[in-house]
Every structure is written in C-alpha cells, then in structure tokens.
mmCIF file of C-alpha atoms and ligand atoms in Angstrom:
data_model
loop_
_atom_site.group_PDB
_atom_site.id
_atom_site.type_symbol
_atom_site.label_atom_id
_atom_site.label_comp_id
_atom_site.label_asym_id
_atom_site.label_seq_id
_atom_site.Cartn_x
_atom_site.Cartn_y
_atom_site.Cartn_z
ATOM 1 C CA MET A 1 63.417 136.936 -17.606
ATOM 2 C CA ASP A 2 64.114 137.491 -21.142
ATOM 3 C CA TYR A 3 67.979 136.759 -21.055
ATOM 4 C CA ASP A 4 69.168 137.865 -24.668
ATOM 5 C CA GLY A 5 66.525 141.013 -24.273
ATOM 6 C CA PHE A 6 68.854 141.938 -21.109
ATOM 7 C CA PHE A 7 71.760 141.615 -23.040
ATOM 8 C CA ARG A 8 70.709 143.585 -26.382
ATOM 9 C CA ALA A 9 69.723 146.561 -23.473
ATOM 10 C CA GLU A 10 73.140 146.299 -21.630
ATOM 11 C CA LEU A 11 74.531 146.264 -24.930
ATOM 12 C CA ASP A 12 72.775 149.460 -26.369
ATOM 13 C CA GLY A 13 73.852 151.508 -23.615
ATOM 14 C CA LEU A 14 77.606 150.611 -24.294
ATOM 15 C CA ARG A 15 76.758 151.762 -27.829
ATOM 16 C CA GLU A 16 74.937 154.909 -26.801
ATOM 17 C CA GLU A 17 78.073 155.941 -25.041
ATOM 18 C CA GLY A 18 80.566 155.035 -27.636
ATOM 19 C CA ASN A 19 81.991 152.292 -25.634
ATOM 20 C CA TYR A 20 80.770 149.088 -27.902
ATOM 21 C CA ARG A 21 84.102 147.781 -28.866
ATOM 22 C CA VAL A 22 84.297 146.285 -32.545
ATOM 23 C CA PHE A 23 87.354 144.241 -33.403
ATOM 24 C CA ALA A 24 89.112 144.610 -36.448
ATOM 25 C CA ASP A 25 89.385 141.487 -38.228
ATOM 26 C CA LEU A 26 93.505 141.220 -38.830
ATOM 27 C CA GLU A 27 95.677 138.765 -40.696
ATOM 28 C CA ARG A 28 99.020 139.855 -39.910
ATOM 29 C CA ALA A 29 101.522 139.104 -42.783
ATOM 30 C CA CYS A 30 104.549 137.511 -41.558
ATOM 31 C CA GLY A 31 107.770 139.099 -42.876
ATOM 32 C CA SER A 32 106.064 142.280 -43.810
ATOM 33 C CA PHE A 33 104.554 143.176 -40.034
ATOM 34 C CA PRO A 34 103.020 146.219 -39.508
ATOM 35 C CA LYS A 35 101.494 145.106 -42.636
ATOM 36 C CA ALA A 36 98.264 143.036 -42.331
ATOM 37 C CA VAL A 37 95.368 142.365 -44.208
ATOM 38 C CA ASN A 38 91.992 143.629 -42.670
ATOM 39 C CA ARG A 39 88.394 142.301 -43.681
ATOM 40 C CA ASP A 40 85.268 143.770 -43.266
ATOM 41 C CA GLY A 41 82.263 141.464 -44.789
ATOM 42 C CA GLU A 42 83.477 141.111 -48.288
ATOM 43 C CA ALA A 43 85.929 143.778 -48.341
ATOM 44 C CA ALA A 44 89.661 143.046 -47.703
ATOM 45 C CA ARG A 45 92.370 145.656 -47.475
ATOM 46 C CA GLU A 46 95.926 146.335 -46.444
ATOM 47 C CA VAL A 47 96.759 148.113 -43.575
ATOM 48 C CA THR A 48 99.361 149.119 -41.443
ATOM 49 C CA ILE A 49 99.034 148.435 -37.656
ATOM 50 C CA TRP A 50 100.226 151.131 -35.339
ATOM 51 C CA CYS A 51 98.761 150.000 -32.087
ATOM 52 C CA SER A 52 100.433 146.176 -31.660
ATOM 53 C CA ASN A 53 102.075 145.292 -28.417
ATOM 54 C CA ASP A 54 104.532 143.304 -30.592
ATOM 55 C CA TYR A 55 106.395 146.636 -29.936
ATOM 56 C CA LEU A 56 109.818 145.232 -31.612
ATOM 57 C CA GLY A 57 108.358 142.633 -34.552
ATOM 58 C CA MET A 58 109.493 139.571 -32.489
ATOM 59 C CA GLY A 59 106.178 137.866 -33.565
ATOM 60 C CA GLN A 60 107.974 137.108 -36.982
ATOM 61 C CA HIS A 61 111.656 137.079 -35.841
ATOM 62 C CA PRO A 62 113.125 134.272 -37.612
ATOM 63 C CA ALA A 63 115.024 132.799 -34.763
ATOM 64 C CA VAL A 64 111.743 132.749 -33.112
ATOM 65 C CA LEU A 65 109.696 131.070 -35.813
ATOM 66 C CA ALA A 66 112.302 128.774 -36.352
ATOM 67 C CA ALA A 67 112.303 127.479 -32.585
ATOM 68 C CA MET A 68 108.513 127.388 -32.862
ATOM 69 C CA HIS A 69 108.629 124.969 -36.054
ATOM 70 C CA ASP A 70 111.245 123.096 -34.264
ATOM 71 C CA ALA A 71 109.640 122.266 -31.615
ATOM 72 C CA LEU A 72 106.518 121.702 -33.145
ATOM 73 C CA ASP A 73 107.797 119.106 -35.539
ATOM 74 C CA THR A 74 109.908 117.198 -32.600
ATOM 75 C CA VAL A 75 107.566 117.368 -29.520
ATOM 76 C CA GLY A 76 104.149 118.226 -31.348
ATOM 77 C CA ALA A 77 100.984 120.607 -30.930
ATOM 78 C CA GLY A 78 99.972 120.366 -27.243
ATOM 79 C CA ALA A 79 101.661 120.053 -23.887
ATOM 80 C CA GLY A 80 99.250 117.293 -22.826
ATOM 81 C CA GLY A 81 98.717 118.109 -19.272
ATOM 82 C CA THR A 82 98.922 120.252 -16.391
ATOM 83 C CA ARG A 83 102.301 121.551 -15.093
ATOM 84 C CA ASN A 84 101.749 118.959 -12.604
ATOM 85 C CA ILE A 85 100.659 116.043 -14.389
ATOM 86 C CA SER A 86 102.791 115.254 -17.356
ATOM 87 C CA GLY A 87 102.591 119.408 -18.682
ATOM 88 C CA THR A 88 105.950 120.013 -17.867
ATOM 89 C CA THR A 89 108.060 119.747 -20.975
ATOM 90 C CA HIS A 90 111.971 120.504 -21.611
ATOM 91 C CA HIS A 91 110.893 123.754 -23.299
ATOM 92 C CA HIS A 92 109.219 124.989 -19.945
ATOM 93 C CA VAL A 93 112.158 124.449 -18.265
ATOM 94 C CA LEU A 94 114.331 125.583 -20.079
ATOM 95 C CA LEU A 95 112.084 128.896 -20.379
ATOM 96 C CA GLU A 96 111.988 129.268 -16.920
ATOM 97 C CA ARG A 97 115.684 129.205 -16.346
ATOM 98 C CA GLU A 98 115.951 131.712 -18.949
ATOM 99 C CA LEU A 99 113.521 134.178 -17.254
ATOM 100 C CA ALA A 100 115.194 133.926 -13.795
ATOM 101 C CA ASP A 101 118.404 134.647 -15.460
ATOM 102 C CA LEU A 102 116.531 137.248 -17.125
ATOM 103 C CA HIS A 103 115.641 138.955 -13.925
ATOM 104 C CA GLY A 104 118.558 137.924 -12.156
ATOM 105 C CA LYS A 105 116.476 136.348 -9.959
ATOM 106 C CA PRO A 106 116.944 132.295 -8.200
ATOM 107 C CA ALA A 107 113.693 131.066 -9.930
ATOM 108 C CA ALA A 108 110.897 131.950 -12.425
ATOM 109 C CA LEU A 109 107.271 130.507 -12.891
ATOM 110 C CA LEU A 110 105.442 130.290 -15.870
ATOM 111 C CA PHE A 111 101.526 131.113 -16.393
ATOM 112 C CA SER A 112 99.188 130.970 -19.468
ATOM 113 C CA SER A 113 99.546 134.557 -19.934
ATOM 114 C CA GLY A 114 100.588 137.854 -18.084
ATOM 115 C CA TYR A 115 96.907 138.459 -17.132
ATOM 116 C CA VAL A 116 96.778 134.775 -15.234
ATOM 117 C CA SER A 117 100.218 135.336 -13.631
ATOM 118 C CA ASN A 118 99.291 138.879 -11.665
ATOM 119 C CA TRP A 119 95.723 137.543 -10.924
ATOM 120 C CA ALA A 120 97.246 134.094 -9.680
ATOM 121 C CA ALA A 121 100.370 135.393 -8.227
ATOM 122 C CA LEU A 122 99.029 138.368 -6.206
ATOM 123 C CA GLY A 123 95.652 136.181 -5.517
ATOM 124 C CA THR A 124 97.724 133.435 -3.771
ATOM 125 C CA LEU A 125 100.393 135.915 -1.969
ATOM 126 C CA ALA A 126 97.807 138.056 -0.292
ATOM 127 C CA ALA A 127 95.454 135.624 0.300
ATOM 128 C CA ARG A 128 97.981 133.233 2.132
ATOM 129 C CA ILE A 129 100.211 135.542 3.907
ATOM 130 C CA PRO A 130 98.180 135.940 7.096
ATOM 131 C CA ASP A 131 96.961 139.303 7.705
ATOM 132 C CA CYS A 132 98.701 140.714 4.728
ATOM 133 C CA ILE A 133 97.460 143.971 3.620
ATOM 134 C CA VAL A 134 98.114 145.118 0.009
ATOM 135 C CA LEU A 135 98.944 148.693 -1.221
ATOM 136 C CA SER A 136 97.813 149.279 -5.147
ATOM 137 C CA ASP A 137 98.687 151.878 -7.227
ATOM 138 C CA ALA A 138 95.594 153.589 -8.616
ATOM 139 C CA LEU A 139 96.430 152.666 -12.439
ATOM 140 C CA ASN A 140 97.507 149.173 -11.993
ATOM 141 C CA HIS A 141 96.054 146.612 -14.499
ATOM 142 C CA ALA A 142 92.785 144.796 -14.439
ATOM 143 C CA SER A 143 94.689 141.575 -13.620
ATOM 144 C CA MET A 144 96.489 143.013 -10.915
ATOM 145 C CA ILE A 145 93.332 144.393 -9.318
ATOM 146 C CA GLU A 146 91.442 141.034 -9.885
ATOM 147 C CA GLY A 147 93.895 138.787 -8.066
ATOM 148 C CA ILE A 148 93.930 141.279 -5.284
ATOM 149 C CA ARG A 149 90.410 141.500 -5.333
ATOM 150 C CA HIS A 150 89.845 137.539 -5.281
ATOM 151 C CA SER A 151 92.526 137.467 -2.605
ATOM 152 C CA ARG A 152 90.493 139.074 -0.270
ATOM 153 C CA ALA A 153 92.865 140.726 1.534
ATOM 154 C CA GLU A 154 92.604 144.119 2.949
ATOM 155 C CA ARG A 155 93.788 146.305 0.026
ATOM 156 C CA GLN A 156 94.647 150.142 0.033
ATOM 157 C CA ILE A 157 94.895 152.149 -3.115
ATOM 158 C CA TRP A 158 97.542 154.927 -3.159
ATOM 159 C CA ARG A 159 97.363 158.141 -5.780
ATOM 160 C CA HIS A 160 98.962 157.012 -8.660
ATOM 161 C CA ASN A 161 103.017 157.295 -8.708
ATOM 162 C CA ASP A 162 102.465 159.321 -5.329
ATOM 163 C CA LEU A 163 105.087 158.412 -2.882
ATOM 164 C CA GLY A 164 103.902 160.775 -0.065
ATOM 165 C CA HIS A 165 100.299 158.948 -0.118
ATOM 166 C CA LEU A 166 102.252 155.403 -0.568
ATOM 167 C CA GLU A 167 104.208 156.433 2.604
ATOM 168 C CA GLU A 168 101.078 157.782 4.694
ATOM 169 C CA LEU A 169 99.758 154.339 4.227
ATOM 170 C CA LEU A 170 102.710 152.366 4.894
ATOM 171 C CA ALA A 171 103.341 154.340 8.051
ATOM 172 C CA ALA A 172 99.661 153.868 9.300
ATOM 173 C CA GLN A 173 100.127 149.994 9.643
ATOM 174 C CA PRO A 174 102.162 148.202 12.440
ATOM 175 C CA THR A 175 105.683 147.405 11.101
ATOM 176 C CA ASP A 176 105.091 143.469 11.879
ATOM 177 C CA ARG A 177 102.098 143.494 9.774
ATOM 178 C CA PRO A 178 103.010 141.801 6.599
ATOM 179 C CA LYS A 179 102.630 144.387 3.444
ATOM 180 C CA LEU A 180 102.772 144.101 -0.466
ATOM 181 C CA ILE A 181 103.349 146.973 -2.411
ATOM 182 C CA ALA A 182 102.090 146.156 -6.136
ATOM 183 C CA PHE A 183 102.876 148.315 -9.040
ATOM 184 C CA GLU A 184 104.122 148.766 -12.526
ATOM 185 C CA SER A 185 107.118 149.767 -14.225
ATOM 186 C CA VAL A 186 105.723 151.365 -17.558
ATOM 187 C CA TYR A 187 101.683 152.060 -17.342
ATOM 188 C CA SER A 188 100.750 151.316 -20.615
ATOM 189 C CA MET A 189 98.023 153.766 -21.479
ATOM 190 C CA ASP A 190 99.803 156.967 -20.423
ATOM 191 C CA GLY A 191 103.325 155.659 -20.657
ATOM 192 C CA ASP A 192 104.800 156.995 -17.469
ATOM 193 C CA ILE A 193 107.094 155.170 -15.398
ATOM 194 C CA ALA A 194 106.993 154.541 -11.591
ATOM 195 C CA PRO A 195 109.672 155.646 -9.032
ATOM 196 C CA ILE A 196 110.967 152.285 -8.598
ATOM 197 C CA ALA A 197 114.168 153.412 -6.469
ATOM 198 C CA GLU A 198 112.079 155.418 -3.928
ATOM 199 C CA ILE A 199 109.426 152.714 -3.828
ATOM 200 C CA CYS A 200 111.984 150.077 -2.967
ATOM 201 C CA ASP A 201 113.292 152.388 -0.279
ATOM 202 C CA LEU A 202 109.900 152.891 1.217
ATOM 203 C CA ALA A 203 109.615 149.155 0.971
ATOM 204 C CA GLU A 204 112.826 148.777 3.084
ATOM 205 C CA ARG A 205 111.998 151.195 5.579
ATOM 206 C CA TYR A 206 108.753 149.807 6.403
ATOM 207 C CA ASN A 207 109.182 146.039 5.935
ATOM 208 C CA ALA A 208 107.213 145.484 2.576
ATOM 209 C CA MET A 209 107.522 143.301 -0.316
ATOM 210 C CA THR A 210 107.513 144.667 -3.947
ATOM 211 C CA TYR A 211 105.505 143.323 -6.732
ATOM 212 C CA LEU A 212 106.540 145.142 -10.030
ATOM 213 C CA ASP A 213 104.699 144.336 -13.323
ATOM 214 C CA GLU A 214 106.843 145.002 -16.095
ATOM 215 C CA VAL A 215 104.945 143.879 -18.836
ATOM 216 C CA HIS A 216 105.415 147.005 -20.994
ATOM 217 C CA ALA A 217 108.848 147.108 -20.420
ATOM 218 C CA VAL A 218 110.313 143.398 -20.429
ATOM 219 C CA GLY A 219 112.320 143.122 -23.739
ATOM 220 C CA LEU A 220 112.575 147.045 -24.366
ATOM 221 C CA TYR A 221 114.686 148.458 -21.427
ATOM 222 C CA GLY A 222 117.757 147.507 -19.985
ATOM 223 C CA PRO A 223 120.854 146.182 -21.505
ATOM 224 C CA ARG A 224 119.452 142.708 -21.750
ATOM 225 C CA GLY A 225 115.938 143.590 -21.945
ATOM 226 C CA GLY A 226 115.066 142.887 -18.288
ATOM 227 C CA GLY A 227 113.054 145.841 -18.084
ATOM 228 C CA VAL A 228 112.931 149.213 -16.359
ATOM 229 C CA ALA A 229 114.365 147.568 -13.004
ATOM 230 C CA GLU A 230 117.234 146.407 -14.973
ATOM 231 C CA GLU A 231 118.091 149.546 -16.457
ATOM 232 C CA ARG A 232 117.966 151.097 -13.322
ATOM 233 C CA GLY A 233 120.154 148.710 -11.556
ATOM 234 C CA LEU A 234 117.096 147.629 -8.929
ATOM 235 C CA MET A 235 116.120 144.096 -10.160
ATOM 236 C CA ASP A 236 117.865 142.480 -6.903
ATOM 237 C CA ARG A 237 115.803 145.068 -4.553
ATOM 238 C CA LEU A 238 112.356 143.955 -5.795
ATOM 239 C CA THR A 239 110.494 141.053 -4.201
ATOM 240 C CA VAL A 240 108.749 139.725 -7.432
ATOM 241 C CA ILE A 241 109.018 141.033 -10.874
ATOM 242 C CA GLU A 242 106.178 139.720 -13.494
ATOM 243 C CA GLY A 243 106.187 140.188 -17.076
ATOM 244 C CA THR A 244 104.432 138.652 -20.390
ATOM 245 C CA LEU A 245 105.823 137.067 -23.115
ATOM 246 C CA GLY A 246 102.917 138.229 -25.396
ATOM 247 C CA LYS A 247 104.072 141.849 -25.838
ATOM 248 C CA ALA A 248 107.790 142.666 -26.705
ATOM 249 C CA PHE A 249 108.623 139.160 -26.997
ATOM 250 C CA GLY A 250 105.979 138.448 -29.187
ATOM 251 C CA VAL A 251 104.446 135.065 -28.469
ATOM 252 C CA MET A 252 102.436 134.414 -25.252
ATOM 253 C CA GLY A 253 102.630 133.434 -22.070
ATOM 254 C CA GLY A 254 102.886 135.297 -18.430
ATOM 255 C CA TYR A 255 105.502 134.806 -15.313
ATOM 256 C CA ILE A 256 107.077 135.777 -12.282
ATOM 257 C CA ALA A 257 110.407 135.965 -11.443
ATOM 258 C CA ALA A 258 111.400 135.900 -7.417
ATOM 259 C CA SER A 259 113.335 133.580 -4.456
ATOM 260 C CA GLU A 260 112.972 129.872 -4.796
ATOM 261 C CA GLU A 261 110.446 129.828 -1.856
ATOM 262 C CA LEU A 262 108.388 132.386 -3.423
ATOM 263 C CA CYS A 263 107.860 130.790 -6.705
ATOM 264 C CA ASP A 264 107.742 127.562 -5.136
ATOM 265 C CA PHE A 265 105.220 128.764 -2.922
ATOM 266 C CA VAL A 266 102.978 130.247 -6.143
ATOM 267 C CA ARG A 267 103.842 126.680 -7.795
ATOM 268 C CA SER A 268 102.193 125.034 -4.872
ATOM 269 C CA PHE A 269 99.225 126.999 -3.705
ATOM 270 C CA ALA A 270 97.998 129.387 -6.770
ATOM 271 C CA SER A 271 94.920 127.770 -8.341
ATOM 272 C CA GLY A 272 95.240 129.380 -11.857
ATOM 273 C CA PHE A 273 98.893 127.801 -12.061
ATOM 274 C CA ILE A 274 97.760 124.568 -10.956
ATOM 275 C CA PHE A 275 94.336 123.484 -12.790
ATOM 276 C CA THR A 276 95.351 124.433 -16.085
ATOM 277 C CA THR A 277 97.110 122.738 -19.110
ATOM 278 C CA ALA A 278 100.659 124.239 -19.587
ATOM 279 C CA LEU A 279 101.126 126.124 -22.582
ATOM 280 C CA PRO A 280 101.846 124.518 -25.784
ATOM 281 C CA PRO A 281 105.708 123.633 -25.882
ATOM 282 C CA ALA A 282 106.227 125.120 -29.245
ATOM 283 C CA VAL A 283 105.243 128.624 -27.883
ATOM 284 C CA ALA A 284 107.436 127.994 -24.855
ATOM 285 C CA ALA A 285 110.197 127.545 -27.429
ATOM 286 C CA GLY A 286 109.444 130.636 -29.417
ATOM 287 C CA ALA A 287 109.559 132.764 -26.071
ATOM 288 C CA CYS A 288 112.838 131.053 -25.273
ATOM 289 C CA ALA A 289 114.498 132.023 -28.651
ATOM 290 C CA SER A 290 112.865 135.614 -28.361
ATOM 291 C CA VAL A 291 114.306 136.197 -24.805
ATOM 292 C CA ARG A 292 117.233 134.846 -25.696
ATOM 293 C CA HIS A 293 118.134 137.122 -28.656
ATOM 294 C CA LEU A 294 116.748 140.360 -27.019
ATOM 295 C CA LYS A 295 119.098 139.583 -24.014
ATOM 296 C CA GLU A 296 121.801 139.616 -26.873
ATOM 297 C CA SER A 297 120.951 142.152 -29.333
ATOM 298 C CA GLY A 298 120.115 145.762 -28.754
ATOM 299 C CA ALA A 299 119.331 146.342 -32.438
ATOM 300 C CA GLU A 300 115.581 146.014 -32.538
ATOM 301 C CA ARG A 301 115.449 148.207 -28.970
ATOM 302 C CA ALA A 302 117.765 151.055 -30.198
ATOM 303 C CA LEU A 303 115.674 151.186 -33.618
ATOM 304 C CA GLN A 304 112.636 151.261 -31.668
ATOM 305 C CA ARG A 305 113.280 154.594 -29.661
ATOM 306 C CA GLU A 306 114.601 156.070 -33.285
ATOM 307 C CA ARG A 307 111.252 155.429 -34.478
ATOM 308 C CA VAL A 308 109.203 156.438 -31.272
ATOM 309 C CA ARG A 309 111.727 159.743 -31.495
ATOM 310 C CA GLN A 310 110.737 160.320 -35.152
ATOM 311 C CA VAL A 311 106.630 160.226 -34.715
ATOM 312 C CA ARG A 312 106.843 162.296 -31.729
ATOM 313 C CA THR A 313 108.698 165.237 -33.616
ATOM 314 C CA ARG A 314 106.779 164.834 -36.140
ATOM 315 C CA LEU A 315 103.473 165.296 -34.412
ATOM 316 C CA ASP A 316 105.283 168.405 -32.476
ATOM 317 C CA ALA A 317 105.852 170.008 -35.752
ATOM 318 C CA ILE A 318 101.813 170.215 -36.663
ATOM 319 C CA GLY A 319 101.010 170.742 -33.148
ATOM 320 C CA ILE A 320 98.900 167.356 -32.293
ATOM 321 C CA PRO A 321 98.369 166.774 -28.591
ATOM 322 C CA HIS A 322 100.275 163.861 -27.107
ATOM 323 C CA LYS A 323 101.126 162.815 -23.764
ATOM 324 C CA CYS A 324 104.526 163.554 -22.829
ATOM 325 C CA ASN A 325 106.295 160.648 -21.369
ATOM 326 C CA PRO A 326 109.852 158.869 -21.115
ATOM 327 C CA SER A 327 108.367 155.600 -22.607
ATOM 328 C CA HIS A 328 107.907 154.106 -26.137
ATOM 329 C CA ILE A 329 104.159 154.790 -26.061
ATOM 330 C CA ILE A 330 102.356 157.584 -27.663
ATOM 331 C CA PRO A 331 99.113 158.540 -26.421
ATOM 332 C CA VAL A 332 97.357 161.080 -28.525
ATOM 333 C CA MET A 333 94.629 162.585 -26.714
ATOM 334 C CA VAL A 334 91.388 163.112 -27.802
ATOM 335 C CA GLY A 335 89.303 163.361 -24.921
ATOM 336 C CA ASP A 336 85.681 161.849 -26.493
ATOM 337 C CA PRO A 337 84.454 158.469 -27.078
ATOM 338 C CA VAL A 338 82.735 159.250 -30.242
ATOM 339 C CA LYS A 339 85.436 161.321 -31.900
ATOM 340 C CA CYS A 340 87.917 158.911 -30.791
ATOM 341 C CA ARG A 341 85.983 156.098 -32.557
ATOM 342 C CA TYR A 342 85.026 158.343 -35.637
ATOM 343 C CA LEU A 343 88.888 158.610 -36.324
ATOM 344 C CA SER A 344 89.965 155.587 -35.788
ATOM 345 C CA ASP A 345 87.475 154.625 -38.530
ATOM 346 C CA ILE A 346 88.418 157.237 -40.825
ATOM 347 C CA LEU A 347 92.351 156.303 -40.459
ATOM 348 C CA LEU A 348 91.508 152.870 -41.204
ATOM 349 C CA ARG A 349 88.649 153.487 -44.363
ATOM 350 C CA ASP A 350 90.596 156.281 -45.906
ATOM 351 C CA HIS A 351 94.337 155.868 -44.870
ATOM 352 C CA GLY A 352 94.629 152.160 -44.365
ATOM 353 C CA ILE A 353 96.031 153.101 -40.835
ATOM 354 C CA TYR A 354 94.707 150.852 -38.050
ATOM 355 C CA ILE A 355 94.972 152.375 -34.768
ATOM 356 C CA GLN A 356 91.983 150.900 -32.137
ATOM 357 C CA PRO A 357 90.160 153.917 -29.832
ATOM 358 C CA ILE A 358 91.157 153.350 -26.471
ATOM 359 C CA ASN A 359 88.075 154.196 -24.478
ATOM 360 C CA TYR A 360 86.436 153.535 -20.895
ATOM 361 C CA PRO A 361 86.947 151.455 -19.203
ATOM 362 C CA THR A 362 90.299 150.898 -20.193
ATOM 363 C CA VAL A 363 91.106 154.734 -19.443
ATOM 364 C CA PRO A 364 88.815 157.099 -17.542
ATOM 365 C CA LYS A 365 86.052 158.847 -19.200
ATOM 366 C CA GLY A 366 87.066 162.172 -21.082
ATOM 367 C CA THR A 367 90.523 161.008 -21.647
ATOM 368 C CA GLU A 368 89.865 158.818 -24.941
ATOM 369 C CA ARG A 369 92.923 158.434 -27.025
ATOM 370 C CA LEU A 370 94.476 157.053 -29.464
ATOM 371 C CA ARG A 371 97.258 155.013 -28.403
ATOM 372 C CA ILE A 372 100.599 155.025 -30.787
ATOM 373 C CA THR A 373 103.098 152.372 -30.383
ATOM 374 C CA PRO A 374 106.311 152.703 -32.969
ATOM 375 C CA SER A 375 108.101 149.970 -33.837
ATOM 376 C CA PRO A 376 111.602 149.107 -35.824
ATOM 377 C CA VAL A 377 109.450 147.432 -38.099
ATOM 378 C CA HIS A 378 107.891 150.753 -39.705
ATOM 379 C CA SER A 379 109.843 152.441 -41.924
ATOM 380 C CA SER A 380 110.146 156.131 -42.710
ATOM 381 C CA ALA A 381 107.381 156.098 -45.508
ATOM 382 C CA ASP A 382 105.288 154.655 -42.830
ATOM 383 C CA ILE A 383 105.887 157.467 -40.597
ATOM 384 C CA ASP A 384 105.300 159.764 -43.581
ATOM 385 C CA ARG A 385 102.014 158.155 -44.093
ATOM 386 C CA LEU A 386 100.683 158.318 -40.472
ATOM 387 C CA VAL A 387 101.535 162.121 -39.844
ATOM 388 C CA THR A 388 100.071 163.148 -42.796
ATOM 389 C CA ALA A 389 96.560 161.188 -42.334
ATOM 390 C CA LEU A 390 96.653 162.768 -38.663
ATOM 391 C CA GLU A 391 97.407 166.032 -40.107
ATOM 392 C CA ASP A 392 94.246 165.909 -42.568
ATOM 393 C CA LEU A 393 92.286 164.435 -39.900
ATOM 394 C CA TRP A 394 92.829 167.094 -37.273
ATOM 395 C CA ALA A 395 91.932 169.728 -39.987
ATOM 396 C CA GLN A 396 88.886 167.922 -41.375
ATOM 397 C CA CYS A 397 87.377 167.663 -37.777
ATOM 398 C CA GLN A 398 88.563 170.877 -36.204
ATOM 399 C CA LEU A 399 90.351 169.071 -33.409
ATOM 400 C CA ALA A 400 92.747 171.295 -31.104
ATOM 401 C CA ARG A 401 96.069 171.887 -32.007
ATOM 402 C CA LEU A 402 98.831 173.020 -29.857
ATOM 403 C CA PRO A 403 100.630 176.028 -31.006
ATOM 404 C CA VAL A 404 103.720 175.090 -33.044
ATOM 405 C CA ALA A 405 107.256 176.573 -32.288
ATOM 406 C CA ALA A 406 108.108 178.687 -34.728
ATOM 407 C CA GLN A 407 110.462 176.606 -37.275
HETATM 408 C C1 PLP B 501 98.297 143.179 -21.081
HETATM 409 C C2 PLP B 501 99.105 143.414 -19.534
HETATM 410 C C3 PLP B 501 98.840 142.324 -18.925
HETATM 411 C C4 PLP B 501 98.362 140.858 -19.302
HETATM 412 O O1 PLP B 501 99.295 140.328 -19.942
HETATM 413 P P1 PLP B 501 98.803 139.496 -20.852
HETATM 414 O O2 PLP B 501 100.218 138.264 -21.154
HETATM 415 O O3 PLP B 501 98.294 140.212 -22.036
HETATM 416 O O4 PLP B 501 97.786 138.545 -20.576
HETATM 417 C C5 PLP B 501 99.323 142.315 -17.375
HETATM 418 N N1 PLP B 501 99.804 143.731 -16.983
HETATM 419 C C6 PLP B 501 99.756 144.987 -17.712
HETATM 420 C C7 PLP B 501 99.837 146.093 -17.226
HETATM 421 C C8 PLP B 501 99.075 144.634 -19.061
HETATM 422 O O5 PLP B 501 98.938 145.989 -19.649
#
C-alpha cells in the first residue's frame, strides 16, 4: 500500500469539504493578552484573539505567574514520575484539596487534562460497575463519548437537554440496574445550559449516578467559581463534577471532584490516571493559585459578563445573527464551511482579528460558526474594531442579516 498516498487522498477530501484544519501560529503577549503575534511564513502581525478559552485572562494573571515561577525555582521542572512512583508532589496534594473544596466534595483527583479526566473517569466507572448503563446527552464532548465507548458499557443517547427523553430511557431500565447520567453544564459550541436540577431529580427518582462536565463553567459561574452547579446550589446533588484547569483557570490539567470512595476507586483502577507522568509541579502550583484567586475575586467574572453583554448588544444593533443563550459564548452562525473559513481568513488578514472557524466534526455540518468569547481583558476599543470588521464583512460577503429593531 502507498501509505502516504492514502493519507494525502483523505486530507484532500477534507480540503474539498472546507473542513481541513489550519492552525494559527500565535505568540500570546503576556501582560497584553488578548494581543498576540501571528506568524505566517515570513510575515508577522499583531492580532487580537477573540476565540480563546482563557476566558478570564488568568493565563497572564500575576498571582498565577508568581506561583509558577516560584514552584519552578524551588522544585524544578517535571514531577519526575507517575503519581504512584514519586510523582505526587506537595503541589498536587494542595491542588486536589483546593478543588475538592471548590466543589464542596470530600475529594478530588487530578489528571493531565480535562480530556483525560473524562476519558479515564467515565471509562473506568462505566466499565467496572457491574452491568452499568450510561445515559449520555447527544451533544456531549468527544472526551466523554470516547470514555464511554472505551468502557464497552451499554450506552443510550438522550436528545440534547430533553428531560422527557431522558426519563423515558431511565424508566425503561430495571430500578436496581446501575445507571450513570453523563452531561455538561455549559455546552461549549451552542453556549446553552443544561437543566441540572431537573436532571438530578430524575437521577434521584430512578436511582442513577450523575456525572457533570463543568469544563466551560468552572471559574466563571457561582460565587466562588465552582460552576453552574454552585450558582444553582446543586453541587451536593451531583455524584461527580468534572472540570478543567486549562480554560477559565488559564493553565492546564483536568480533574474530578466526588466522594472519597469514588475518587479512590478511579485513582486505583483508571489506566489513564495511573500510567502517566504527573503534571509538572509548577503547573499544579499555577492552577492552584488561579483557583484560589477566583474563589475570592468576582471582579473578573463581573467584567467578563459586561463584555459579553456589550458584544451581544452591538451585534444585535447591526443585525448579525448569533445564537441566543444564557452563557458567555457567542456563536455567530454562518452555516457553510467554506464561507466560515473565508470570513475567518479575511478577519485575520485585513483586520488583525483572530476567530477560528468552527466546522465539522466539532459542530454538525450546516451549522458552521464563528465562536466569539469576550473576556475581561478585551477593551471597548477591541469591541469597536470587532463589530466594525464584522459589519464590513457581512456587507462585503452579502451575508444574511436579521431585521434590526428601530432605534
Ligand atoms: C475542552 C473540553 C474538555 C477537555 O478539557 P481539556 O482540559 O482541554 O482537555 C472536556 N469537556 C469539554 C466540554 C470541553 O469543551
């Protein structure tokens, strides 16, 4: 077989569909993020990033940087081993305590990333609980889907956020069969939020465990940044809360928070936790500082909300269609992969604005979009430039607009 020929043909297929992924080469400017330098061959230009998951700019927060510098200088670069074999440093222990406290749970367990935490925790729970059935929301993240698949447990998909459908599936199972309901709070691409309380009601009625991915909510919602479950007073009703340290917390890593027994079980049986080098201590220290800071400070959250509101209002004023949702994510709907890519290219080339096009398979075909994530580090001038650029582009490309209410 001509292996490379095969790879080329597959990639050409992606290109023809407009779904070939091109990474922007970025150098984030620490201290002036969302500004970054974008390189393309020999060319280098300053751009403003509008699609980062560093939602609060914590990746450049002085407290986070100081904690990382200090850990690097005092304990060195790497952890030096898996958690079991010499890699559990004091920074890991402190961070797990901090995370358990954040979610009001007895314990927490750290992983290399949010992806790994979902894959390993869901995979282990569903595989090892005898006869477990997993009820998975249709829009769950790839990491949850892969974990569930890997477990080989029976899996049923309920229509996105559809409580009636979830109940139907639960009711069809024997009462004493172990059940695990897996879902997210803020869905990352549409920005809608799950009816968590009602899902907990169903879980209690049908004797199911709940597994909530709060990756796009931790740091951002709730008085201490504990997520939507904290904001709604529901943390104690969830069996497992999963989160990332790589998005609003601005560093890297993933975790689950749950009972002592559940965390100890995953710690003891999950291959993806056991057989990999622990996070660098400086990463754990930086994440810990970030979590601590956002427990105390609501200023970043408040300003983010204000920026989101401003961008939405300005888009509405010029009739640019964006999905209505109660979160911080603004999906500007384009509905065509080639146009979406084109818009993103022109924004970058002519306006110094970087918004990665979101195409299949991240979202269903026909729902391609520009996903905008305003943050407290975007200025009013940044918003002006964004809105002006989008207005120009919409006119230039003759894209559909919504009727604008008389002002
Ligand atoms: C990004 C993401 C993850 C993975 O988290 P990482 O820390 O980036 O690996 C998990 N779940 C959802 C919903 C995500 O969007």
